[in-house]
mmCIF file of C-alpha atoms in Angstrom:
data_model
loop_
_atom_site.group_PDB
_atom_site.id
_atom_site.type_symbol
_atom_site.label_atom_id
_atom_site.label_comp_id
_atom_site.label_asym_id
_atom_site.label_seq_id
_atom_site.Cartn_x
_atom_site.Cartn_y
_atom_site.Cartn_z
ATOM 1 C CA UNK A 1 -6.698 4.794 -47.173
ATOM 2 C CA UNK A 2 -6.796 7.491 -44.489
ATOM 3 C CA UNK A 3 -9.985 6.125 -42.927
ATOM 4 C CA UNK A 4 -8.591 2.578 -42.993
ATOM 5 C CA UNK A 5 -5.447 3.778 -41.179
ATOM 6 C CA UNK A 6 -7.506 5.504 -38.485
ATOM 7 C CA UNK A 7 -9.639 2.401 -38.046
ATOM 8 C CA UNK A 8 -6.570 0.231 -37.562
ATOM 9 C CA UNK A 9 -5.084 2.765 -35.175
ATOM 10 C CA UNK A 10 -8.231 2.696 -33.052
ATOM 11 C CA UNK A 11 -8.237 -1.125 -33.038
ATOM 12 C CA UNK A 12 -4.576 -1.191 -32.005
ATOM 13 C CA UNK A 13 -4.908 1.414 -29.230
ATOM 14 C CA UNK A 14 -8.297 0.336 -27.890
ATOM 15 C CA UNK A 15 -6.947 -2.406 -25.582
ATOM 16 C CA UNK A 16 -4.408 0.016 -24.111
ATOM 17 C CA UNK A 17 -7.105 2.654 -23.624
ATOM 18 C CA UNK A 18 -9.377 0.158 -21.872
ATOM 19 C CA UNK A 19 -6.550 -1.076 -19.652
ATOM 20 C CA UNK A 20 -4.778 2.209 -18.849
ATOM 21 C CA UNK A 21 -7.729 4.596 -19.110
ATOM 22 C CA UNK A 22 -9.283 3.870 -15.676
ATOM 23 C CA UNK A 23 -5.971 4.185 -13.749
ATOM 24 C CA UNK A 24 -5.212 7.447 -15.555
ATOM 25 C CA UNK A 25 -8.697 8.757 -14.761
ATOM 26 C CA UNK A 26 -8.203 7.872 -11.086
ATOM 27 C CA UNK A 27 -4.886 9.735 -10.996
ATOM 28 C CA UNK A 28 -6.359 12.867 -12.547
ATOM 29 C CA UNK A 29 -9.769 12.916 -10.809
ATOM 30 C CA UNK A 30 -8.364 12.205 -7.348
ATOM 31 C CA UNK A 31 -6.326 15.423 -7.316
ATOM 32 C CA UNK A 32 -3.133 13.422 -6.807
ATOM 33 C CA UNK A 33 -1.225 16.018 -8.867
ATOM 34 C CA UNK A 34 -3.348 19.074 -8.214
ATOM 35 C CA UNK A 35 -1.513 22.387 -7.958
ATOM 36 C CA UNK A 36 -0.386 22.976 -4.367
ATOM 37 C CA UNK A 37 -1.497 26.621 -4.313
ATOM 38 C CA UNK A 38 -5.005 25.553 -5.317
ATOM 39 C CA UNK A 39 -5.096 22.905 -2.583
ATOM 40 C CA UNK A 40 -3.952 25.402 0.043
ATOM 41 C CA UNK A 41 -6.600 27.894 -1.119
ATOM 42 C CA UNK A 42 -9.324 25.229 -0.951
ATOM 43 C CA UNK A 43 -8.301 24.437 2.596
ATOM 44 C CA UNK A 44 -8.267 28.109 3.557
ATOM 45 C CA UNK A 45 -11.693 28.718 2.003
ATOM 46 C CA UNK A 46 -13.260 25.732 3.770
ATOM 47 C CA UNK A 47 -13.384 27.543 7.120
ATOM 48 C CA UNK A 48 -14.271 31.016 5.850
ATOM 49 C CA UNK A 49 -17.641 32.688 6.452
ATOM 50 C CA UNK A 50 -18.678 30.185 9.084
ATOM 51 C CA UNK A 51 -18.109 27.119 6.897
ATOM 52 C CA UNK A 52 -16.906 23.972 8.681
ATOM 53 C CA UNK A 53 -16.155 21.712 5.725
ATOM 54 C CA UNK A 54 -13.100 19.465 5.978
ATOM 55 C CA UNK A 55 -10.476 19.415 3.239
ATOM 56 C CA UNK A 56 -7.888 16.652 3.635
ATOM 57 C CA UNK A 57 -4.804 16.466 1.423
ATOM 58 C CA UNK A 58 -2.964 13.147 1.183
ATOM 59 C CA UNK A 59 -1.265 12.073 -2.056
ATOM 60 C CA UNK A 60 -0.039 8.489 -2.411
ATOM 61 C CA UNK A 61 2.332 8.505 -5.380
ATOM 62 C CA UNK A 62 4.136 11.764 -4.795
ATOM 63 C CA UNK A 63 5.397 13.487 -1.659
ATOM 64 C CA UNK A 64 5.474 17.294 -1.887
ATOM 65 C CA UNK A 65 4.986 17.596 1.894
ATOM 66 C CA UNK A 66 7.871 19.967 2.600
ATOM 67 C CA UNK A 67 7.043 22.302 -0.286
ATOM 68 C CA UNK A 68 3.326 22.146 0.558
ATOM 69 C CA UNK A 69 4.014 23.028 4.203
ATOM 70 C CA UNK A 70 6.399 25.825 3.211
ATOM 71 C CA UNK A 71 3.829 27.402 0.874
ATOM 72 C CA UNK A 72 1.077 26.983 3.465
ATOM 73 C CA UNK A 73 3.304 28.547 6.137
ATOM 74 C CA UNK A 74 3.569 31.636 3.961
ATOM 75 C CA UNK A 75 -0.061 31.869 2.913
ATOM 76 C CA UNK A 76 -1.571 31.120 6.333
ATOM 77 C CA UNK A 77 -0.150 34.310 7.891
ATOM 78 C CA UNK A 78 -0.710 32.514 11.186
ATOM 79 C CA UNK A 79 0.113 34.206 14.476
ATOM 80 C CA UNK A 80 0.995 30.919 16.176
ATOM 81 C CA UNK A 81 2.936 28.232 14.336
ATOM 82 C CA UNK A 82 4.141 24.742 15.227
ATOM 83 C CA UNK A 83 7.435 24.101 13.439
ATOM 84 C CA UNK A 84 9.429 20.894 13.117
ATOM 85 C CA UNK A 85 9.222 17.510 11.446
ATOM 86 C CA UNK A 86 6.385 15.008 11.451
ATOM 87 C CA UNK A 87 6.817 14.782 15.225
ATOM 88 C CA UNK A 88 4.981 18.097 15.761
ATOM 89 C CA UNK A 89 2.124 17.397 13.347
ATOM 90 C CA UNK A 90 -0.361 16.506 16.086
ATOM 91 C CA UNK A 91 -0.836 20.053 17.411
ATOM 92 C CA UNK A 92 -4.407 21.024 16.472
ATOM 93 C CA UNK A 93 -5.989 24.420 15.907
ATOM 94 C CA UNK A 94 -8.680 23.510 18.430
ATOM 95 C CA UNK A 95 -6.119 23.712 21.226
ATOM 96 C CA UNK A 96 -6.159 27.505 20.847
ATOM 97 C CA UNK A 97 -8.738 30.135 21.763
ATOM 98 C CA UNK A 98 -8.809 31.271 18.129
ATOM 99 C CA UNK A 99 -8.128 28.174 15.997
ATOM 100 C CA UNK A 100 -7.846 30.082 12.716
ATOM 101 C CA UNK A 101 -4.811 31.979 14.011
ATOM 102 C CA UNK A 102 -2.789 28.760 14.279
ATOM 103 C CA UNK A 103 -0.999 26.749 11.601
ATOM 104 C CA UNK A 104 0.920 23.496 11.978
ATOM 105 C CA UNK A 105 3.999 23.698 9.759
ATOM 106 C CA UNK A 106 5.236 20.291 10.896
ATOM 107 C CA UNK A 107 7.036 18.670 7.964
ATOM 108 C CA UNK A 108 8.236 21.918 6.395
ATOM 109 C CA UNK A 109 11.719 21.023 7.635
ATOM 110 C CA UNK A 110 13.520 17.758 8.425
ATOM 111 C CA UNK A 111 16.614 18.989 10.279
ATOM 112 C CA UNK A 112 17.992 22.011 12.173
ATOM 113 C CA UNK A 113 19.789 23.435 9.112
ATOM 114 C CA UNK A 114 16.422 24.182 7.517
ATOM 115 C CA UNK A 115 15.279 26.463 10.342
ATOM 116 C CA UNK A 116 17.007 29.613 9.087
ATOM 117 C CA UNK A 117 15.988 28.846 5.512
ATOM 118 C CA UNK A 118 12.356 28.540 6.595
ATOM 119 C CA UNK A 119 12.442 31.850 8.485
ATOM 120 C CA UNK A 120 13.965 33.640 5.492
ATOM 121 C CA UNK A 121 10.906 32.623 3.440
ATOM 122 C CA UNK A 122 8.440 34.176 5.908
ATOM 123 C CA UNK A 123 7.771 37.900 5.239
ATOM 124 C CA UNK A 124 8.325 40.153 8.243
ATOM 125 C CA UNK A 125 4.911 41.783 7.887
ATOM 126 C CA UNK A 126 3.122 38.415 8.166
ATOM 127 C CA UNK A 127 5.497 36.595 10.525
ATOM 128 C CA UNK A 128 4.136 34.665 13.515
ATOM 129 C CA UNK A 129 4.147 36.027 17.044
ATOM 130 C CA UNK A 130 4.908 32.633 18.567
ATOM 131 C CA UNK A 131 6.594 29.436 17.352
ATOM 132 C CA UNK A 132 6.294 26.052 19.046
ATOM 133 C CA UNK A 133 9.563 24.472 17.930
ATOM 134 C CA UNK A 134 10.135 20.716 18.109
ATOM 135 C CA UNK A 135 13.776 19.649 17.795
ATOM 136 C CA UNK A 136 14.339 15.986 16.977
ATOM 137 C CA UNK A 137 17.026 14.411 19.127
ATOM 138 C CA UNK A 138 18.686 12.687 16.157
ATOM 139 C CA UNK A 139 19.821 16.086 14.884
ATOM 140 C CA UNK A 140 22.697 15.599 17.330
ATOM 141 C CA UNK A 141 23.512 12.025 16.313
ATOM 142 C CA UNK A 142 27.023 12.053 14.846
ATOM 143 C CA UNK A 143 26.170 9.067 12.609
ATOM 144 C CA UNK A 144 22.914 10.457 11.211
ATOM 145 C CA UNK A 145 24.013 11.740 7.785
ATOM 146 C CA UNK A 146 27.700 11.701 8.763
ATOM 147 C CA UNK A 147 30.684 13.341 7.116
ATOM 148 C CA UNK A 148 30.908 16.168 4.592
ATOM 149 C CA UNK A 149 28.479 14.515 2.182
ATOM 150 C CA UNK A 150 25.886 14.012 4.899
ATOM 151 C CA UNK A 151 26.252 17.592 6.105
ATOM 152 C CA UNK A 152 25.848 18.897 2.555
ATOM 153 C CA UNK A 153 22.625 16.911 2.218
ATOM 154 C CA UNK A 154 21.284 18.309 5.497
ATOM 155 C CA UNK A 155 21.960 21.852 4.278
ATOM 156 C CA UNK A 156 20.135 21.400 0.961
ATOM 157 C CA UNK A 157 16.888 23.325 0.739
ATOM 158 C CA UNK A 158 13.980 20.858 0.989
ATOM 159 C CA UNK A 159 11.805 23.146 -1.149
ATOM 160 C CA UNK A 160 14.026 24.327 -4.002
ATOM 161 C CA UNK A 161 15.133 20.800 -4.870
ATOM 162 C CA UNK A 162 11.733 19.140 -4.920
ATOM 163 C CA UNK A 163 11.152 17.245 -8.156
ATOM 164 C CA UNK A 164 7.615 15.946 -8.478
ATOM 165 C CA UNK A 165 7.078 12.993 -10.780
ATOM 166 C CA UNK A 166 4.448 13.371 -13.486
ATOM 167 C CA UNK A 167 1.113 11.529 -13.845
ATOM 168 C CA UNK A 168 2.292 9.525 -16.857
ATOM 169 C CA UNK A 169 5.325 8.340 -14.894
ATOM 170 C CA UNK A 170 3.016 7.107 -12.138
ATOM 171 C CA UNK A 171 0.828 5.394 -14.730
ATOM 172 C CA UNK A 172 3.889 3.716 -16.228
ATOM 173 C CA UNK A 173 5.345 2.467 -12.939
ATOM 174 C CA UNK A 174 2.269 1.893 -10.747
ATOM 175 C CA UNK A 175 -0.615 0.937 -13.014
ATOM 176 C CA UNK A 176 -0.913 -2.463 -11.315
ATOM 177 C CA UNK A 177 -1.312 -0.877 -7.861
ATOM 178 C CA UNK A 178 -3.897 1.518 -9.246
ATOM 179 C CA UNK A 179 -5.918 -1.330 -10.750
ATOM 180 C CA UNK A 180 -5.762 -3.125 -7.406
ATOM 181 C CA UNK A 181 -7.318 -0.121 -5.677
ATOM 182 C CA UNK A 182 -10.046 0.038 -8.323
ATOM 183 C CA UNK A 183 -10.843 -3.691 -8.078
ATOM 184 C CA UNK A 184 -10.938 -3.703 -4.255
ATOM 185 C CA UNK A 185 -13.416 -0.816 -4.251
ATOM 186 C CA UNK A 186 -11.469 1.436 -1.878
ATOM 187 C CA UNK A 187 -12.072 4.446 -4.145
ATOM 188 C CA UNK A 188 -15.612 5.828 -4.423
ATOM 189 C CA UNK A 189 -16.671 6.742 -8.010
ATOM 190 C CA UNK A 190 -19.060 9.403 -6.699
ATOM 191 C CA UNK A 191 -16.261 11.077 -4.763
ATOM 192 C CA UNK A 192 -13.912 10.956 -7.763
ATOM 193 C CA UNK A 193 -16.541 12.507 -10.016
ATOM 194 C CA UNK A 194 -18.050 15.125 -7.698
ATOM 195 C CA UNK A 195 -15.164 15.919 -5.350
ATOM 196 C CA UNK A 196 -16.706 15.440 -1.922
ATOM 197 C CA UNK A 197 -18.593 13.087 0.377
ATOM 198 C CA UNK A 198 -20.452 13.316 3.668
ATOM 199 C CA UNK A 199 -19.047 11.596 6.730
ATOM 200 C CA UNK A 200 -20.990 11.866 9.970
ATOM 201 C CA UNK A 201 -22.882 14.921 8.738
ATOM 202 C CA UNK A 202 -19.703 16.762 7.703
ATOM 203 C CA UNK A 203 -18.876 17.466 4.069
ATOM 204 C CA UNK A 204 -15.357 16.189 3.460
ATOM 205 C CA UNK A 205 -13.251 16.868 0.383
ATOM 206 C CA UNK A 206 -10.384 14.412 0.155
ATOM 207 C CA UNK A 207 -7.603 15.296 -2.270
ATOM 208 C CA UNK A 208 -5.105 12.601 -3.200
ATOM 209 C CA UNK A 209 -5.399 8.834 -3.216
ATOM 210 C CA UNK A 210 -4.014 8.268 0.302
ATOM 211 C CA UNK A 211 -6.625 10.650 1.707
ATOM 212 C CA UNK A 212 -9.415 9.031 -0.296
ATOM 213 C CA UNK A 213 -8.495 5.497 0.667
ATOM 214 C CA UNK A 214 -7.333 5.849 4.268
ATOM 215 C CA UNK A 215 -8.353 9.321 5.507
ATOM 216 C CA UNK A 216 -4.602 9.886 5.877
ATOM 217 C CA UNK A 217 -3.361 13.393 5.146
ATOM 218 C CA UNK A 218 -3.197 17.016 6.220
ATOM 219 C CA UNK A 219 -6.117 19.049 7.509
ATOM 220 C CA UNK A 220 -6.564 22.744 6.809
ATOM 221 C CA UNK A 221 -4.796 23.668 10.074
ATOM 222 C CA UNK A 222 -1.749 21.679 8.911
ATOM 223 C CA UNK A 223 -2.198 18.876 11.446
ATOM 224 C CA UNK A 224 -1.866 15.258 10.328
ATOM 225 C CA UNK A 225 -4.680 12.750 10.247
ATOM 226 C CA UNK A 226 -3.552 9.125 10.404
ATOM 227 C CA UNK A 227 -7.032 7.839 9.614
ATOM 228 C CA UNK A 228 -7.901 4.671 11.523
ATOM 229 C CA UNK A 229 -4.596 4.768 13.427
ATOM 230 C CA UNK A 230 -5.763 7.934 15.192
ATOM 231 C CA UNK A 231 -8.213 5.725 17.083
ATOM 232 C CA UNK A 232 -5.821 3.224 18.679
ATOM 233 C CA UNK A 233 -2.351 4.187 17.432
ATOM 234 C CA UNK A 234 0.245 1.448 17.637
ATOM 235 C CA UNK A 235 -2.246 -0.852 19.405
ATOM 236 C CA UNK A 236 -4.132 -1.263 16.118
ATOM 237 C CA UNK A 237 -3.139 -4.711 14.776
ATOM 238 C CA UNK A 238 -2.815 -3.214 11.282
ATOM 239 C CA UNK A 239 -0.400 -0.501 12.431
ATOM 240 C CA UNK A 240 2.981 -0.684 10.665
ATOM 241 C CA UNK A 241 4.528 -0.287 14.135
ATOM 242 C CA UNK A 242 2.132 -2.526 16.093
ATOM 243 C CA UNK A 243 3.497 -2.848 19.639
ATOM 244 C CA UNK A 244 6.563 -0.933 18.398
ATOM 245 C CA UNK A 245 7.837 -3.974 16.526
ATOM 246 C CA UNK A 246 9.310 -1.939 13.641
ATOM 247 C CA UNK A 247 10.903 0.688 15.889
ATOM 248 C CA UNK A 248 12.487 -1.897 18.171
ATOM 249 C CA UNK A 249 13.869 -3.662 15.116
ATOM 250 C CA UNK A 250 15.469 -0.376 14.033
ATOM 251 C CA UNK A 251 17.085 -0.089 17.438
ATOM 252 C CA UNK A 252 18.441 -3.627 17.223
ATOM 253 C CA UNK A 253 19.900 -3.038 13.750
ATOM 254 C CA UNK A 254 21.131 0.587 14.079
ATOM 255 C CA UNK A 255 18.733 1.689 11.342
ATOM 256 C CA UNK A 256 18.018 5.358 10.593
ATOM 257 C CA UNK A 257 17.138 7.488 12.424
ATOM 258 C CA UNK A 258 18.313 5.315 15.328
ATOM 259 C CA UNK A 259 21.919 4.942 14.143
ATOM 260 C CA UNK A 260 24.317 4.010 16.931
ATOM 261 C CA UNK A 261 26.745 6.732 17.988
ATOM 262 C CA UNK A 262 28.936 7.019 21.056
ATOM 263 C CA UNK A 263 29.100 10.815 20.991
ATOM 264 C CA UNK A 264 26.966 13.890 20.314
ATOM 265 C CA UNK A 265 27.452 16.153 17.288
ATOM 266 C CA UNK A 266 27.488 19.506 19.118
ATOM 267 C CA UNK A 267 28.231 21.483 15.927
ATOM 268 C CA UNK A 268 24.598 20.952 14.933
ATOM 269 C CA UNK A 269 23.642 23.305 17.746
ATOM 270 C CA UNK A 270 24.968 26.220 15.674
ATOM 271 C CA UNK A 271 22.040 26.458 13.203
ATOM 272 C CA UNK A 272 19.605 26.268 16.135
ATOM 273 C CA UNK A 273 21.518 29.062 17.860
ATOM 274 C CA UNK A 274 21.390 31.236 14.736
ATOM 275 C CA UNK A 275 17.664 30.585 14.233
ATOM 276 C CA UNK A 276 16.807 31.538 17.807
ATOM 277 C CA UNK A 277 18.910 34.688 17.483
ATOM 278 C CA UNK A 278 17.161 35.635 14.231
ATOM 279 C CA UNK A 279 13.738 35.081 15.806
ATOM 280 C CA UNK A 280 14.720 37.221 18.772
ATOM 281 C CA UNK A 281 15.768 40.067 16.460
ATOM 282 C CA UNK A 282 12.454 39.819 14.605
ATOM 283 C CA UNK A 283 10.445 39.804 17.836
ATOM 284 C CA UNK A 284 9.202 36.221 17.474
ATOM 285 C CA UNK A 285 8.883 34.250 20.699
ATOM 286 C CA UNK A 286 10.033 30.641 20.449
ATOM 287 C CA UNK A 287 9.100 27.818 22.820
ATOM 288 C CA UNK A 288 11.473 24.910 22.186
ATOM 289 C CA UNK A 289 10.883 21.295 23.154
ATOM 290 C CA UNK A 290 12.244 17.797 22.562
ATOM 291 C CA UNK A 291 9.430 15.552 21.227
ATOM 292 C CA UNK A 292 8.448 12.299 22.953
ATOM 293 C CA UNK A 293 9.434 8.713 22.332
ATOM 294 C CA UNK A 294 7.226 5.872 23.492
ATOM 295 C CA UNK A 295 8.333 4.778 26.952
ATOM 296 C CA UNK A 296 9.001 1.219 25.766
ATOM 297 C CA UNK A 297 11.298 2.546 23.051
ATOM 298 C CA UNK A 298 13.081 4.929 25.374
ATOM 299 C CA UNK A 299 13.671 2.184 27.937
ATOM 300 C CA UNK A 300 15.291 0.054 25.234
ATOM 301 C CA UNK A 301 17.587 2.972 24.334
ATOM 302 C CA UNK A 302 18.430 3.505 27.994
ATOM 303 C CA UNK A 303 19.481 -0.127 28.222
ATOM 304 C CA UNK A 304 21.816 0.561 25.271
ATOM 305 C CA UNK A 305 22.957 3.894 26.723
ATOM 306 C CA UNK A 306 26.444 3.975 25.250
ATOM 307 C CA UNK A 307 24.851 3.875 21.776
ATOM 308 C CA UNK A 308 22.265 6.612 22.360
ATOM 309 C CA UNK A 309 23.824 9.603 24.151
ATOM 310 C CA UNK A 310 22.259 11.864 21.523
ATOM 311 C CA UNK A 311 18.853 10.903 22.944
ATOM 312 C CA UNK A 312 19.610 10.568 26.623
ATOM 313 C CA UNK A 313 21.720 13.730 26.897
ATOM 314 C CA UNK A 314 20.091 15.968 24.270
ATOM 315 C CA UNK A 315 18.420 18.220 26.845
ATOM 316 C CA UNK A 316 21.773 18.980 28.465
ATOM 317 C CA UNK A 317 23.094 20.588 25.286
ATOM 318 C CA UNK A 318 19.894 22.092 23.845
ATOM 319 C CA UNK A 319 18.544 23.818 26.951
ATOM 320 C CA UNK A 320 21.548 26.187 27.455
ATOM 321 C CA UNK A 321 21.241 27.378 23.844
ATOM 322 C CA UNK A 322 17.538 28.075 24.274
ATOM 323 C CA UNK A 323 17.993 29.822 27.638
ATOM 324 C CA UNK A 324 20.752 31.966 26.144
ATOM 325 C CA UNK A 325 18.107 33.643 23.969
ATOM 326 C CA UNK A 326 15.565 33.935 26.776
ATOM 327 C CA UNK A 327 13.248 31.225 25.508
ATOM 328 C CA UNK A 328 11.302 28.512 27.278
ATOM 329 C CA UNK A 329 12.563 24.936 27.005
ATOM 330 C CA UNK A 330 10.821 21.618 27.713
ATOM 331 C CA UNK A 331 12.156 18.077 27.607
ATOM 332 C CA UNK A 332 9.380 15.652 26.636
ATOM 333 C CA UNK A 333 11.724 12.865 25.509
ATOM 334 C CA UNK A 334 9.822 10.368 27.675
ATOM 335 C CA UNK A 335 6.118 10.214 26.807
ATOM 336 C CA UNK A 336 5.515 9.575 30.535
ATOM 337 C CA UNK A 337 6.759 13.099 31.320
ATOM 338 C CA UNK A 338 3.366 14.594 30.427
ATOM 339 C CA UNK A 339 1.251 11.837 31.914
ATOM 340 C CA UNK A 340 0.851 9.928 28.654
ATOM 341 C CA UNK A 341 1.336 6.207 28.304
ATOM 342 C CA UNK A 342 2.315 4.069 25.338
ATOM 343 C CA UNK A 343 -1.410 3.590 24.648
ATOM 344 C CA UNK A 344 -1.348 7.198 23.411
ATOM 345 C CA UNK A 345 1.494 6.668 20.916
ATOM 346 C CA UNK A 346 0.951 6.460 17.167
ATOM 347 C CA UNK A 347 4.307 4.681 16.868
ATOM 348 C CA UNK A 348 7.735 4.636 18.522
ATOM 349 C CA UNK A 349 8.477 8.331 18.041
ATOM 350 C CA UNK A 350 5.108 9.933 17.247
ATOM 351 C CA UNK A 351 2.725 10.890 20.011
ATOM 352 C CA UNK A 352 -1.004 11.151 19.342
ATOM 353 C CA UNK A 353 -3.107 14.319 19.477
ATOM 354 C CA UNK A 354 -3.960 13.394 23.064
ATOM 355 C CA UNK A 355 -0.255 13.377 23.943
ATOM 356 C CA UNK A 356 0.185 16.721 22.207
ATOM 357 C CA UNK A 357 -2.747 18.241 24.044
ATOM 358 C CA UNK A 358 -0.962 17.188 27.237
ATOM 359 C CA UNK A 359 2.217 18.796 25.895
ATOM 360 C CA UNK A 360 0.612 22.150 25.114
ATOM 361 C CA UNK A 361 -1.194 22.086 28.456
ATOM 362 C CA UNK A 362 2.120 21.496 30.275
ATOM 363 C CA UNK A 363 3.896 24.220 28.316
ATOM 364 C CA UNK A 364 1.090 26.722 28.879
ATOM 365 C CA UNK A 365 1.174 26.098 32.613
ATOM 366 C CA UNK A 366 4.805 27.241 32.664
ATOM 367 C CA UNK A 367 4.969 29.802 29.834
ATOM 368 C CA UNK A 368 3.044 33.034 30.355
ATOM 369 C CA UNK A 369 2.959 33.955 26.634
ATOM 370 C CA UNK A 370 1.448 30.656 25.560
ATOM 371 C CA UNK A 371 -1.019 30.867 28.446
ATOM 372 C CA UNK A 372 -2.587 33.963 26.852
ATOM 373 C CA UNK A 373 -3.576 32.141 23.657
ATOM 374 C CA UNK A 374 -5.024 28.943 25.140
ATOM 375 C CA UNK A 375 -7.716 28.285 27.717
ATOM 376 C CA UNK A 376 -6.286 25.972 30.356
ATOM 377 C CA UNK A 377 -9.674 24.961 31.722
ATOM 378 C CA UNK A 378 -10.946 24.178 28.233
ATOM 379 C CA UNK A 379 -7.857 22.081 27.482
ATOM 380 C CA UNK A 380 -8.382 20.135 30.702
ATOM 381 C CA UNK A 381 -12.035 19.597 29.771
ATOM 382 C CA UNK A 382 -11.068 18.326 26.307
ATOM 383 C CA UNK A 383 -8.499 15.982 27.830
ATOM 384 C CA UNK A 384 -11.009 14.586 30.326
ATOM 385 C CA UNK A 385 -13.539 13.959 27.535
ATOM 386 C CA UNK A 386 -11.178 12.563 24.917
ATOM 387 C CA UNK A 387 -12.745 10.409 22.202
ATOM 388 C CA UNK A 388 -10.216 7.535 22.477
ATOM 389 C CA UNK A 389 -6.792 6.934 24.015
ATOM 390 C CA UNK A 390 -5.218 8.591 20.962
ATOM 391 C CA UNK A 391 -7.883 10.987 19.695
ATOM 392 C CA UNK A 392 -9.361 14.016 21.458
ATOM 393 C CA UNK A 393 -12.075 14.886 18.955
ATOM 394 C CA UNK A 394 -14.752 12.620 17.399
ATOM 395 C CA UNK A 395 -13.501 13.496 13.935
ATOM 396 C CA UNK A 396 -15.892 12.489 11.142
ATOM 397 C CA UNK A 397 -12.981 10.910 9.300
ATOM 398 C CA UNK A 398 -12.304 8.528 12.183
ATOM 399 C CA UNK A 399 -15.781 7.009 12.211
ATOM 400 C CA UNK A 400 -15.537 5.480 8.750
ATOM 401 C CA UNK A 401 -14.020 2.018 8.360
ATOM 402 C CA UNK A 402 -10.907 2.513 6.301
ATOM 403 C CA UNK A 403 -7.834 0.667 5.200
ATOM 404 C CA UNK A 404 -4.078 0.830 5.299
ATOM 405 C CA UNK A 405 -2.421 3.490 3.183
ATOM 406 C CA UNK A 406 -1.516 2.792 -0.399
#
């Protein structure tokens, strides 16, 4: 009786095992839900003792970016940190004389109220000497998360409230998408089984399904790889924002983060003021800048000026706060301000690594502290020999034909 029951159970569950087994194996073998501390350690180890392996982290069905960047900020013990949202993620370690002393914490925060919270998590004995701080202009948009409820959401810790879904939940809700990836052959069995591949002579470990499929994710220095879109940015016909179509549609429909507002929310300067004061007390130098928009996008906002004062007048309110604490301030709102063109834009409000090399070169020319940690002549040489309009370095992960993100 017992054996007959087991036999029937196997017969009943076999179809489900055959159908759901491969997607579950892909989820587990890809590292989609791997422990963040282990991922950060793998990335740190990849450049130790002269190793030059690449470790790229890019999950597709979960988004622990802010927690991942917070933990990496702490463990990196970097002397020079880029801090902000996704709009600072293109600063690369190679811009600095000593790349391993830099970490890109872009994405650890998503608004100015997180700045103090981030600093409180960084131990004094391992704090950075210098922070490159990008402040998104929409922080001062009165209709971006408006009212008491919106303000409460902005003040919530982005790390303490992270709730990662579990593998079985992904299997339950996305098994069809997973089977599609398997059938189309975007995922390499050898990579899933052995954990690494060679691209252009470089050993690359890709963790997470987005990284495996599209080379889209975070490098060990914290910078973001957009995979194929790092080659041509928004000019790539497969770009979600090809020719800024999506961004311009947001402008026309007052869609976040481009919500219309006829006035600036100056109260949101207070958390920036407190952060700069705290950094000053701790002896951390901060270089503050407003990140670039594509020129086409900015021109559209200028033509709608009464709806976008928080973009067009942001420098007028941010600069006095920065100067009050003795810091350097730069307004790069227009991508043209550093000699870039829209050919160097990833999308409407993300510049490429070529744009960000221009940004750090401009800042270093005017800030004596930053000038000590970069080599201006080397930066100029890298700029003159850039790989494409968007990419400075012939990254091994850019040479492989890849596909849009999951």
